[in-house]
Tab-separated table of C-alpha atoms and ligand atoms in Angstrom:
chain	number	residue	atom	x	y	z
I	18	MET	CA	-2.155	20.508	-18.751
I	19	LYS	CA	-1.459	20.463	-15.463
I	20	ARG	CA	-3.309	18.317	-13.109
I	21	THR	CA	-4.236	20.331	-9.924
I	22	ILE	CA	-5.858	17.435	-7.939
I	23	PHE	CA	-2.525	16.279	-6.090
I	24	ASP	CA	-0.504	19.061	-2.930
I	25	GLU	CA	2.373	18.886	-2.063
I	26	ASP	CA	1.720	15.646	0.369
I	27	HIS	CA	0.543	13.882	-2.231
I	28	GLU	CA	3.765	14.395	-4.320
I	29	ALA	CA	6.037	14.050	-1.324
I	30	PHE	CA	4.101	10.574	-1.562
I	31	ARG	CA	4.718	10.098	-5.235
I	32	ARG	CA	8.140	10.456	-4.819
I	33	THR	CA	8.187	7.331	-2.113
I	34	CYS	CA	6.460	5.342	-4.311
I	35	ALA	CA	8.271	6.445	-7.754
I	36	ALA	CA	11.776	5.459	-5.286
I	37	PHE	CA	10.383	1.946	-3.899
I	38	VAL	CA	9.101	0.828	-7.704
I	39	ASP	CA	12.935	1.946	-8.633
I	40	ARG	CA	14.490	-0.059	-6.055
I	41	LYS	CA	12.268	-3.065	-5.384
I	42	LEU	CA	10.475	-3.912	-8.378
I	43	ARG	CA	12.631	-2.388	-11.516
I	44	PRO	CA	15.510	-4.546	-11.194
I	45	HIS	CA	13.395	-7.562	-10.529
I	46	GLN	CA	11.103	-7.372	-13.252
I	47	GLU	CA	12.331	-10.071	-15.483
I	48	LYS	CA	11.989	-12.732	-12.669
I	49	HIS	CA	8.508	-11.801	-11.789
I	50	ILE	CA	7.830	-12.091	-15.580
I	51	ALA	CA	9.346	-15.094	-15.102
I	52	ASN	CA	7.626	-16.535	-11.902
I	53	HIS	CA	4.198	-15.373	-13.090
I	54	GLU	CA	4.157	-13.298	-9.871
I	55	PHE	CA	6.186	-10.861	-7.721
I	56	GLY	CA	6.433	-13.058	-4.552
I	57	ARG	CA	5.748	-12.136	-0.964
I	58	GLU	CA	9.154	-10.605	-0.104
I	59	VAL	CA	7.750	-7.453	-2.091
I	60	TRP	CA	4.388	-7.526	-0.272
I	61	LEU	CA	6.478	-7.949	2.885
I	62	GLU	CA	8.482	-4.873	1.688
I	63	LEU	CA	5.489	-2.614	0.528
I	64	GLY	CA	4.436	-3.430	4.115
I	65	ARG	CA	7.333	-2.446	5.899
I	66	GLN	CA	7.065	0.886	3.825
I	67	GLY	CA	3.472	1.688	5.186
I	68	LEU	CA	2.321	1.501	1.591
I	69	LEU	CA	-0.137	-1.272	2.260
I	70	GLY	CA	-2.379	0.278	4.965
I	71	LEU	CA	-3.303	3.510	3.492
I	72	ASN	CA	-7.056	2.739	3.684
I	73	VAL	CA	-6.761	0.647	7.024
I	74	PRO	CA	-7.664	2.454	10.568
I	75	GLU	CA	-4.291	2.803	12.396
I	76	ALA	CA	-5.592	1.119	15.445
I	77	TYR	CA	-4.944	-2.299	13.187
I	78	GLY	CA	-1.847	-1.215	11.514
I	79	GLY	CA	-2.538	1.528	8.509
I	80	SER	CA	-2.074	4.491	8.284
I	81	ALA	CA	-5.519	5.536	7.539
I	82	THR	CA	-4.968	8.911	5.473
I	83	GLY	CA	-8.577	9.052	4.924
I	84	ASP	CA	-7.755	10.490	1.008
I	85	PRO	CA	-7.796	7.619	-1.872
I	86	ARG	CA	-5.794	10.281	-3.906
I	87	PHE	CA	-2.448	8.431	-1.436
I	88	SER	CA	-3.571	4.992	-2.957
I	89	LEU	CA	-3.971	5.802	-6.265
I	90	VAL	CA	-0.890	7.839	-6.595
I	91	LEU	CA	1.009	4.415	-5.638
I	92	ALA	CA	-1.140	2.632	-8.166
I	93	GLU	CA	-0.174	5.257	-10.863
I	94	GLU	CA	3.386	4.731	-9.756
I	95	LEU	CA	3.171	0.941	-10.018
I	96	ALA	CA	1.249	1.076	-13.469
I	97	LYS	CA	4.158	3.366	-14.717
I	98	LEU	CA	6.683	0.233	-14.335
I	99	ALA	CA	4.062	-2.511	-15.415
I	100	PHE	CA	0.250	-2.573	-14.994
I	101	ALA	CA	0.205	-5.959	-13.164
I	102	TYR	CA	2.084	-4.178	-10.217
I	103	SER	CA	-1.133	-1.987	-9.997
I	104	SER	CA	-3.474	-4.564	-10.963
I	105	CYS	CA	-2.085	-6.922	-8.188
I	106	VAL	CA	-1.749	-4.526	-5.323
I	107	GLY	CA	-4.499	-2.087	-6.125
I	108	ILE	CA	-7.052	-5.246	-5.486
I	109	HIS	CA	-5.341	-6.064	-2.103
I	110	MET	CA	-5.593	-2.072	-0.809
I	111	ASP	CA	-8.337	-0.400	-3.143
I	112	CYS	CA	-10.615	-3.895	-3.315
I	113	VAL	CA	-10.107	-5.718	-0.395
I	114	ALA	CA	-9.292	-3.352	2.250
I	115	PRO	CA	-12.687	-1.538	1.847
I	116	TYR	CA	-15.136	-4.881	2.492
I	117	LEU	CA	-12.985	-5.758	5.563
I	118	VAL	CA	-12.668	-2.132	6.850
I	119	ASP	CA	-16.212	-1.595	7.112
I	120	LEU	CA	-17.679	-4.917	7.100
I	121	GLY	CA	-15.289	-6.607	9.497
I	122	THR	CA	-16.288	-7.199	13.234
I	123	GLU	CA	-13.416	-5.759	16.024
I	124	GLU	CA	-12.311	-9.752	16.030
I	125	GLN	CA	-12.209	-9.753	12.105
I	126	LYS	CA	-10.314	-6.503	12.052
I	127	GLN	CA	-7.841	-7.414	14.790
I	128	ARG	CA	-7.187	-10.886	13.632
I	129	TRP	CA	-6.570	-9.885	9.666
I	130	LEU	CA	-5.873	-6.377	9.114
I	131	PRO	CA	-2.420	-6.090	10.745
I	132	GLY	CA	-0.891	-8.971	8.564
I	133	PHE	CA	-3.199	-7.220	5.624
I	134	CYS	CA	-0.663	-3.809	6.122
I	135	SER	CA	2.333	-6.088	7.137
I	136	GLY	CA	2.080	-8.191	4.143
I	137	GLU	CA	1.955	-11.464	5.879
I	138	ILE	CA	-1.438	-11.583	4.536
I	139	ILE	CA	-2.124	-11.042	0.850
I	140	THR	CA	-5.669	-11.216	-0.415
I	141	ALA	CA	-8.110	-11.541	-2.969
I	142	LEU	CA	-11.033	-11.023	-3.818
I	143	ALA	CA	-13.279	-13.759	-5.654
I	144	LEU	CA	-16.295	-12.843	-7.515
I	145	THR	CA	-16.407	-14.529	-11.014
I	146	GLU	CA	-17.042	-18.044	-11.666
I	147	PRO	CA	-16.002	-20.144	-15.062
I	148	SER	CA	-19.793	-19.756	-15.663
I	149	GLY	CA	-19.253	-15.836	-15.815
I	150	GLY	CA	-18.126	-12.844	-14.436
I	151	SER	CA	-20.338	-10.199	-16.015
I	152	ASP	CA	-23.619	-11.102	-13.920
I	153	LEU	CA	-23.014	-11.922	-11.068
I	154	ALA	CA	-26.085	-11.948	-9.264
I	155	ALA	CA	-26.099	-15.554	-11.222
I	156	LEU	CA	-23.251	-16.946	-9.607
I	157	LYS	CA	-23.511	-20.936	-8.459
I	158	THR	CA	-20.995	-20.922	-5.663
I	159	THR	CA	-22.881	-21.882	-2.889
I	160	ALA	CA	-22.779	-21.756	1.024
I	161	GLU	CA	-25.143	-23.930	2.615
I	162	ARG	CA	-26.280	-23.323	6.015
I	163	ARG	CA	-25.331	-26.259	8.165
I	164	ASP	CA	-25.507	-26.277	12.287
I	165	GLU	CA	-23.749	-23.312	13.424
I	166	GLY	CA	-22.401	-22.432	9.940
I	167	TRP	CA	-22.095	-23.111	6.168
I	168	ILE	CA	-20.800	-24.931	3.667
I	169	LEU	CA	-19.373	-23.748	1.007
I	170	ASN	CA	-18.829	-25.207	-2.771
I	171	GLY	CA	-17.856	-24.271	-6.438
I	172	SER	CA	-15.030	-22.800	-8.137
I	173	LYS	CA	-13.969	-19.029	-9.139
I	174	THR	CA	-11.522	-18.269	-11.975
I	175	PHE	CA	-9.694	-15.217	-12.613
I	176	ILE	CA	-8.778	-14.585	-9.459
I	177	THR	CA	-5.997	-11.654	-8.886
I	178	ASN	CA	-3.507	-12.738	-6.653
I	179	GLY	CA	-5.185	-16.194	-6.159
I	180	TYR	CA	-2.109	-18.066	-6.433
I	181	SER	CA	-0.480	-16.367	-3.094
I	182	ALA	CA	-3.472	-15.392	-1.547
I	183	ASP	CA	-3.771	-16.135	2.383
I	184	LEU	CA	-7.134	-14.854	2.667
I	185	ILE	CA	-10.102	-14.559	-0.300
I	186	VAL	CA	-13.284	-12.341	0.021
I	187	VAL	CA	-15.707	-15.336	-1.605
I	188	ALA	CA	-19.042	-14.431	-2.727
I	189	ALA	CA	-21.182	-17.036	-2.458
I	190	ARG	CA	-25.416	-17.417	-2.752
I	191	THR	CA	-26.834	-18.143	0.909
I	192	SER	CA	-30.415	-18.348	-0.062
I	193	PRO	CA	-30.644	-19.955	-3.836
I	194	GLU	CA	-34.386	-19.056	-3.990
I	195	LYS	CA	-33.989	-15.054	-3.391
I	196	GLY	CA	-31.580	-14.467	-6.863
I	197	ALA	CA	-29.205	-11.178	-6.137
I	198	LYS	CA	-30.585	-10.895	-2.439
I	199	GLY	CA	-29.231	-13.964	-2.081
I	200	ILE	CA	-25.745	-13.803	-1.842
I	201	SER	CA	-23.578	-13.318	1.288
I	202	LEU	CA	-19.707	-12.630	0.994
I	203	PHE	CA	-17.243	-14.512	3.051
I	204	ALA	CA	-13.069	-14.563	4.311
I	205	VAL	CA	-11.988	-17.799	3.884
I	206	GLU	CA	-8.494	-18.165	4.717
I	207	ALA	CA	-6.408	-20.342	2.854
I	208	THR	CA	-5.493	-22.836	5.586
I	209	MET	CA	-9.145	-24.344	5.702
I	210	PRO	CA	-9.997	-27.369	4.606
I	211	GLY	CA	-11.155	-28.212	1.159
I	212	PHE	CA	-9.632	-25.296	-0.410
I	213	GLU	CA	-7.618	-25.575	-3.295
I	214	ARG	CA	-5.842	-23.373	-5.709
I	215	GLY	CA	-5.505	-24.170	-9.537
I	216	ARG	CA	-2.139	-23.221	-11.358
I	217	LYS	CA	-1.252	-19.799	-12.419
I	218	LEU	CA	-3.477	-18.562	-15.869
I	219	ASP	CA	-1.331	-18.100	-18.334
I	220	LYS	CA	-2.460	-15.039	-19.840
I	221	VAL	CA	-2.106	-12.863	-22.875
I	222	GLY	CA	-0.519	-9.868	-21.156
I	223	GLN	CA	0.598	-9.103	-17.462
I	224	PRO	CA	3.052	-11.707	-16.708
I	225	GLU	CA	4.188	-10.427	-13.543
I	226	ALA	CA	0.669	-10.871	-12.016
I	227	ASP	CA	-0.550	-14.047	-10.577
I	228	THR	CA	-4.199	-15.071	-11.539
I	229	SER	CA	-5.703	-18.265	-10.945
I	230	GLU	CA	-8.220	-20.751	-10.490
I	231	LEU	CA	-9.959	-21.498	-6.780
I	232	PHE	CA	-11.877	-24.491	-5.797
I	233	PHE	CA	-13.731	-24.985	-2.593
I	234	ALA	CA	-15.055	-28.625	-1.826
I	235	ASP	CA	-17.155	-28.781	1.661
I	236	VAL	CA	-15.321	-25.545	3.128
I	237	ARG	CA	-16.608	-25.671	6.661
I	238	LEU	CA	-17.506	-21.550	7.445
I	239	THR	CA	-18.593	-20.196	10.942
I	240	THR	CA	-19.926	-16.498	11.723
I	241	ASP	CA	-16.287	-15.827	11.984
I	242	ASN	CA	-15.849	-15.829	8.468
I	243	LEU	CA	-19.038	-14.254	7.144
I	244	LEU	CA	-18.525	-10.257	6.095
I	245	GLY	CA	-21.412	-8.113	7.079
I	246	GLU	CA	-24.822	-9.597	6.983
I	247	VAL	CA	-26.151	-12.527	5.899
I	248	ASP	CA	-27.842	-12.281	2.047
I	249	ARG	CA	-26.505	-8.635	1.698
I	250	GLY	CA	-23.544	-9.630	-0.407
I	251	PHE	CA	-24.761	-8.245	-3.670
I	252	GLY	CA	-25.905	-4.879	-2.460
I	253	TYR	CA	-22.113	-4.746	-0.908
I	254	MET	CA	-20.244	-5.885	-3.921
I	255	MET	CA	-22.270	-2.853	-5.893
I	256	GLN	CA	-21.265	-0.155	-3.625
I	257	ARG	CA	-17.857	-0.833	-3.583
I	258	LEU	CA	-17.594	-1.807	-7.377
I	259	VAL	CA	-17.531	2.254	-7.609
I	260	GLY	CA	-13.949	2.284	-6.030
I	261	GLU	CA	-12.782	-0.072	-7.818
I	262	ARG	CA	-13.616	1.160	-11.351
I	263	ILE	CA	-12.011	4.897	-10.879
I	264	GLY	CA	-9.123	3.035	-9.451
I	265	SER	CA	-9.092	1.285	-12.714
I	266	ALA	CA	-9.666	4.333	-14.737
I	267	VAL	CA	-6.616	5.770	-12.787
I	268	ASN	CA	-4.446	2.513	-13.515
I	269	ASN	CA	-5.601	2.789	-17.437
I	270	LEU	CA	-4.314	6.372	-17.840
I	271	ALA	CA	-1.343	6.344	-16.153
I	272	HIS	CA	-0.204	3.231	-17.688
I	273	ALA	CA	-0.975	4.717	-21.419
I	274	ARG	CA	0.924	8.156	-20.647
I	275	GLN	CA	4.057	6.607	-19.373
I	276	ILE	CA	4.269	4.811	-22.714
I	277	LEU	CA	3.509	7.700	-24.568
I	278	ASP	CA	6.249	9.766	-22.710
I	279	GLU	CA	8.264	7.125	-24.022
I	280	THR	CA	7.160	7.126	-27.662
I	281	LEU	CA	7.426	10.716	-27.658
I	282	VAL	CA	11.507	10.375	-26.933
I	283	TYR	CA	11.269	7.862	-29.215
I	284	ALA	CA	9.689	9.224	-31.962
I	285	LYS	CA	12.142	12.226	-31.721
I	286	GLU	CA	15.643	10.084	-32.147
I	287	ARG	CA	14.286	7.529	-34.341
I	288	MET	CA	14.892	7.906	-37.777
I	289	ALA	CA	13.900	7.644	-41.458
I	290	PHE	CA	14.463	9.084	-44.985
I	291	GLY	CA	16.738	11.358	-42.770
I	292	GLN	CA	14.871	12.569	-40.254
I	293	PRO	CA	12.731	11.478	-36.739
I	294	VAL	CA	9.642	9.707	-37.757
I	295	GLY	CA	7.258	12.006	-35.047
I	296	SER	CA	8.352	14.430	-37.547
I	297	PHE	CA	6.406	13.460	-40.854
I	298	GLN	CA	3.231	15.119	-40.467
I	299	ALA	CA	1.287	11.860	-40.409
I	300	ASN	CA	2.942	10.635	-36.916
I	301	LYS	CA	3.271	14.332	-35.654
I	302	PHE	CA	-0.382	14.092	-36.072
I	303	THR	CA	-0.895	11.007	-34.164
I	304	LEU	CA	0.948	11.979	-31.477
I	305	ALA	CA	-0.961	15.168	-31.163
I	306	GLU	CA	-4.299	13.120	-31.155
I	307	LEU	CA	-2.809	10.991	-28.411
I	308	VAL	CA	-1.502	13.439	-26.317
I	309	THR	CA	-4.816	15.549	-26.679
I	310	LYS	CA	-6.926	12.456	-26.153
I	311	ALA	CA	-4.928	11.414	-22.441
I	312	GLU	CA	-5.242	14.956	-21.396
I	313	VAL	CA	-8.676	15.173	-22.193
I	314	ALA	CA	-9.412	11.688	-20.650
I	315	GLN	CA	-7.594	12.617	-17.548
I	316	ALA	CA	-9.598	15.513	-17.005
I	317	PHE	CA	-12.457	13.595	-16.647
I	318	VAL	CA	-10.863	10.910	-14.233
I	319	ASP	CA	-9.355	13.455	-12.108
I	320	ALA	CA	-12.567	15.055	-11.713
I	321	CYS	CA	-13.954	11.476	-10.724
I	322	VAL	CA	-11.040	11.466	-8.245
I	323	MET	CA	-12.410	14.594	-6.594
I	324	GLU	CA	-15.999	13.636	-6.131
I	325	SER	CA	-14.332	10.036	-4.586
I	326	VAL	CA	-12.697	12.025	-2.106
I	327	GLN	CA	-15.751	14.123	-1.592
I	328	HIS	CA	-17.890	10.743	-1.259
I	329	THR	CA	-20.002	11.839	-4.182
I	330	LEU	CA	-18.803	9.771	-6.903
I	331	THR	CA	-21.877	8.132	-8.820
I	332	ALA	CA	-21.360	4.581	-9.888
I	333	VAL	CA	-22.684	5.879	-13.199
I	334	ASP	CA	-19.523	8.308	-13.869
I	335	ALA	CA	-17.884	5.724	-12.456
I	336	ALA	CA	-18.571	3.437	-14.982
I	337	LYS	CA	-18.026	6.400	-17.728
I	338	ALA	CA	-14.440	6.738	-16.349
I	339	LYS	CA	-13.873	2.903	-16.436
I	340	TRP	CA	-14.801	2.082	-19.762
I	341	TRP	CA	-13.542	5.623	-21.564
I	342	SER	CA	-10.410	5.163	-19.707
I	343	ALA	CA	-9.628	1.381	-20.814
I	344	GLN	CA	-10.554	2.575	-24.644
I	345	VAL	CA	-8.461	5.720	-24.442
I	346	GLN	CA	-5.569	3.612	-23.191
I	347	ASN	CA	-5.438	0.446	-25.783
I	348	GLU	CA	-6.238	3.263	-28.389
I	349	ILE	CA	-2.967	5.373	-27.148
I	350	ILE	CA	-0.676	1.964	-26.693
I	351	ASP	CA	-1.819	0.369	-30.168
I	352	ALA	CA	-0.710	3.960	-31.658
I	353	CYS	CA	2.342	4.166	-30.254
I	354	LEU	CA	3.234	0.072	-30.847
I	355	GLN	CA	2.845	1.369	-34.459
I	356	LEU	CA	5.556	4.491	-34.189
I	357	TRP	CA	8.084	1.548	-32.530
I	358	GLY	CA	7.752	-0.036	-35.978
I	359	GLY	CA	9.168	-3.528	-35.565
I	360	TYR	CA	10.624	-2.918	-31.894
I	361	GLY	CA	6.956	-2.696	-30.675
I	362	TYR	CA	6.381	-6.220	-31.619
I	363	MET	CA	9.142	-7.295	-29.809
I	364	ASN	CA	8.276	-8.717	-26.163
I	365	GLU	CA	11.850	-7.150	-24.987
I	366	TYR	CA	10.839	-3.943	-25.567
I	367	ARG	CA	8.097	-2.496	-22.760
I	368	VAL	CA	5.690	-1.094	-25.601
I	369	GLY	CA	4.671	-4.186	-27.021
I	370	ARG	CA	4.226	-5.682	-23.134
I	371	ALA	CA	2.333	-2.618	-22.587
I	372	TYR	CA	-0.209	-3.843	-25.722
I	373	SER	CA	-0.793	-6.866	-24.224
I	374	ASP	CA	-0.781	-5.771	-20.451
I	375	ALA	CA	-3.456	-3.086	-21.505
I	376	ARG	CA	-6.038	-5.564	-23.234
I	377	VAL	CA	-7.742	-7.212	-20.437
I	378	ALA	CA	-8.719	-3.125	-19.064
I	379	LYS	CA	-11.558	-3.598	-21.466
I	380	ILE	CA	-12.835	-6.659	-20.047
I	381	TRP	CA	-12.095	-6.904	-16.003
I	382	ALA	CA	-14.101	-5.103	-12.984
I	383	GLY	CA	-17.089	-4.797	-15.599
I	384	SER	CA	-16.290	-4.831	-19.598
I	385	ASN	CA	-17.142	-2.071	-21.437
I	386	GLU	CA	-20.307	-3.353	-22.476
I	387	ILE	CA	-21.321	-3.831	-18.811
I	388	MET	CA	-20.303	0.100	-18.342
I	389	LYS	CA	-22.429	1.409	-21.347
I	390	GLU	CA	-25.012	-0.967	-20.066
I	391	LEU	CA	-25.282	0.812	-16.675
I	392	ILE	CA	-24.749	4.442	-18.603
I	393	GLY	CA	-27.712	3.200	-20.935
I	394	ARG	CA	-29.959	2.345	-18.085
I	395	ASP	CA	-29.541	5.866	-15.943
I	396	LEU	CA	-30.708	7.327	-19.767
I	397	GLY	CA	-33.565	5.704	-18.960
I	398	LEU	CA	-33.217	3.287	-21.613
A	26	FAD	C1	-6.392	-11.069	-15.879
A	26	FAD	C2	-8.018	-10.730	-15.370
A	26	FAD	C3	-8.189	-10.329	-13.644
A	26	FAD	C4	-8.954	-10.576	-13.261
A	26	FAD	N1	-9.201	-10.604	-11.765
A	26	FAD	C5	-10.455	-10.655	-11.180
A	26	FAD	C6	-10.320	-10.917	-9.864
A	26	FAD	O1	-9.391	-10.824	-8.981
A	26	FAD	N2	-11.597	-11.191	-9.071
A	26	FAD	C7	-12.628	-11.513	-9.982
A	26	FAD	O2	-13.746	-11.879	-9.171
A	26	FAD	N3	-12.882	-11.602	-11.055
A	26	FAD	C8	-11.396	-10.849	-11.554
A	26	FAD	N4	-11.289	-11.401	-13.345
A	26	FAD	C9	-12.856	-11.439	-13.979
A	26	FAD	C10	-13.602	-10.351	-14.450
A	26	FAD	O3	-13.916	-9.711	-14.180
A	26	FAD	C11	-14.655	-10.880	-15.875
A	26	FAD	O4	-13.656	-11.354	-16.658
A	26	FAD	C12	-15.217	-9.999	-16.422
A	26	FAD	O5	-16.057	-9.545	-15.611
A	26	FAD	C13	-16.358	-10.677	-17.511
A	26	FAD	O6	-16.973	-11.983	-16.776
A	26	FAD	P1	-16.007	-13.223	-17.996
A	26	FAD	O7	-14.953	-13.596	-18.381
A	26	FAD	O8	-16.963	-14.387	-17.100
A	26	FAD	O9	-17.245	-12.794	-19.531
A	26	FAD	P2	-18.825	-12.826	-19.696
A	26	FAD	O10	-19.495	-12.521	-18.401
A	26	FAD	O11	-19.077	-14.152	-20.439
A	26	FAD	O12	-18.951	-12.075	-21.269
A	26	FAD	C14	-18.703	-12.061	-22.167
A	26	FAD	C15	-18.835	-11.092	-23.042
A	26	FAD	O13	-20.342	-10.798	-23.232
A	26	FAD	C16	-20.400	-9.579	-22.950
A	26	FAD	N5	-21.692	-9.530	-22.397
A	26	FAD	C17	-21.967	-9.625	-20.978
A	26	FAD	N6	-23.147	-9.367	-20.811
A	26	FAD	C18	-23.409	-8.520	-21.429
A	26	FAD	C19	-24.528	-7.700	-21.601
A	26	FAD	N7	-25.570	-7.810	-21.274
A	26	FAD	N8	-24.700	-6.774	-22.623
A	26	FAD	C20	-23.505	-6.599	-23.396
A	26	FAD	N9	-22.268	-7.558	-23.462
A	26	FAD	C21	-22.597	-8.392	-22.829
A	26	FAD	C22	-18.972	-8.942	-22.101
A	26	FAD	O14	-19.044	-7.361	-22.048
A	26	FAD	C23	-17.714	-9.749	-22.593
A	26	FAD	O15	-17.895	-9.232	-23.567
A	26	FAD	C24	-10.145	-10.985	-13.868
A	26	FAD	C25	-10.602	-11.276	-15.047
A	26	FAD	C26	-8.907	-11.674	-15.859
A	26	FAD	C27	-8.808	-11.788	-17.878
């Protein structure tokens, strides 16, 4: 089914993004896998091409498209090569940018956004803690009032871009007695005394992404680090998780559909018992089901994207798009791997890597269970 949410400008932009992927990422992917990160040179090149500032006003070095479809097109092209690229760039552009742009003071925006757009300031979003990620209201990192500022103590884990980030948006408890209403957001610079990173975490998939633990020991914060108002952090996070979740859904499907396309080619070429493996009725039906699943899921996700363009996307619809696309993505890639036989289980084949890369989509940015919890609550249950 032809997608109708993109116009000629988006398609022209897609060609730019695809060319970037082919020139600057694809030839170096093995190095990125070995290094467990793709490195600052890629960020700087993304910046030089004007790809990092799509959601940032022109006054601070961005292009302020005002249309989330552009960054989603970039995410799709990155996800087609590997899920890790769209995860890392998506955290920076789609997750962190709204905090800095919407909540930052004029001084903060001038200080951070030009570097954000050029790739000189890599960002991360640090919400999850070793004690838990689903129940954000229970986070334990504290920012205790001291003189004119705060003292930050605690740790975060599983933080995408954590190992390379220069600026980290950190959620911390400022009023312990107030529960969810006692959390604030701070922008912490990696050069601040008391900040330390752990090692790059060894993940099941997405080896091109750096994912790290972060530690804060008596980090001195001032009002220059506070994002928005004190104790309003939980609300800020909830508002922005909607955008993060539809971004995830778009990535999930782009990733799965690329692997499905590659598998269709393989199933027509790979022979068994004198015929292409895709031509056996069992496999033909499997592929027919996968294509149907992908296209039906895409129709819902695209409808959500258009709602987000019009600023009418609800948290519940974003939750539906997020968990369903993650489920479909994992089902598609699992079935594709089966069609590649033993080669599918080899890391040197893209389908095997995609299988490991996709698994986290059902866990991060709100697990499938948490998404269903939100949908269930909306049903009055
Ligand atoms: C590769 C990777 C990158 C990540 N990047 C980031 C990042 O950049 N920033 C960041 O802040 N976090 C990041 N995360 C963390 C991610 O968002 C959390 O892992 C996720 O929110 C789940 O939290 P948890 O791991 O603590 O699991 P827990 O909260 O301990 O949950 C464990 C299990 O219990 C289930 N569960 C929990 N509550 C309920 C409930 N009420 N009903 C039913 N089931 C429930 C969960 O669904 C899950 O299956 C990343 C994680 C990974 C793996």
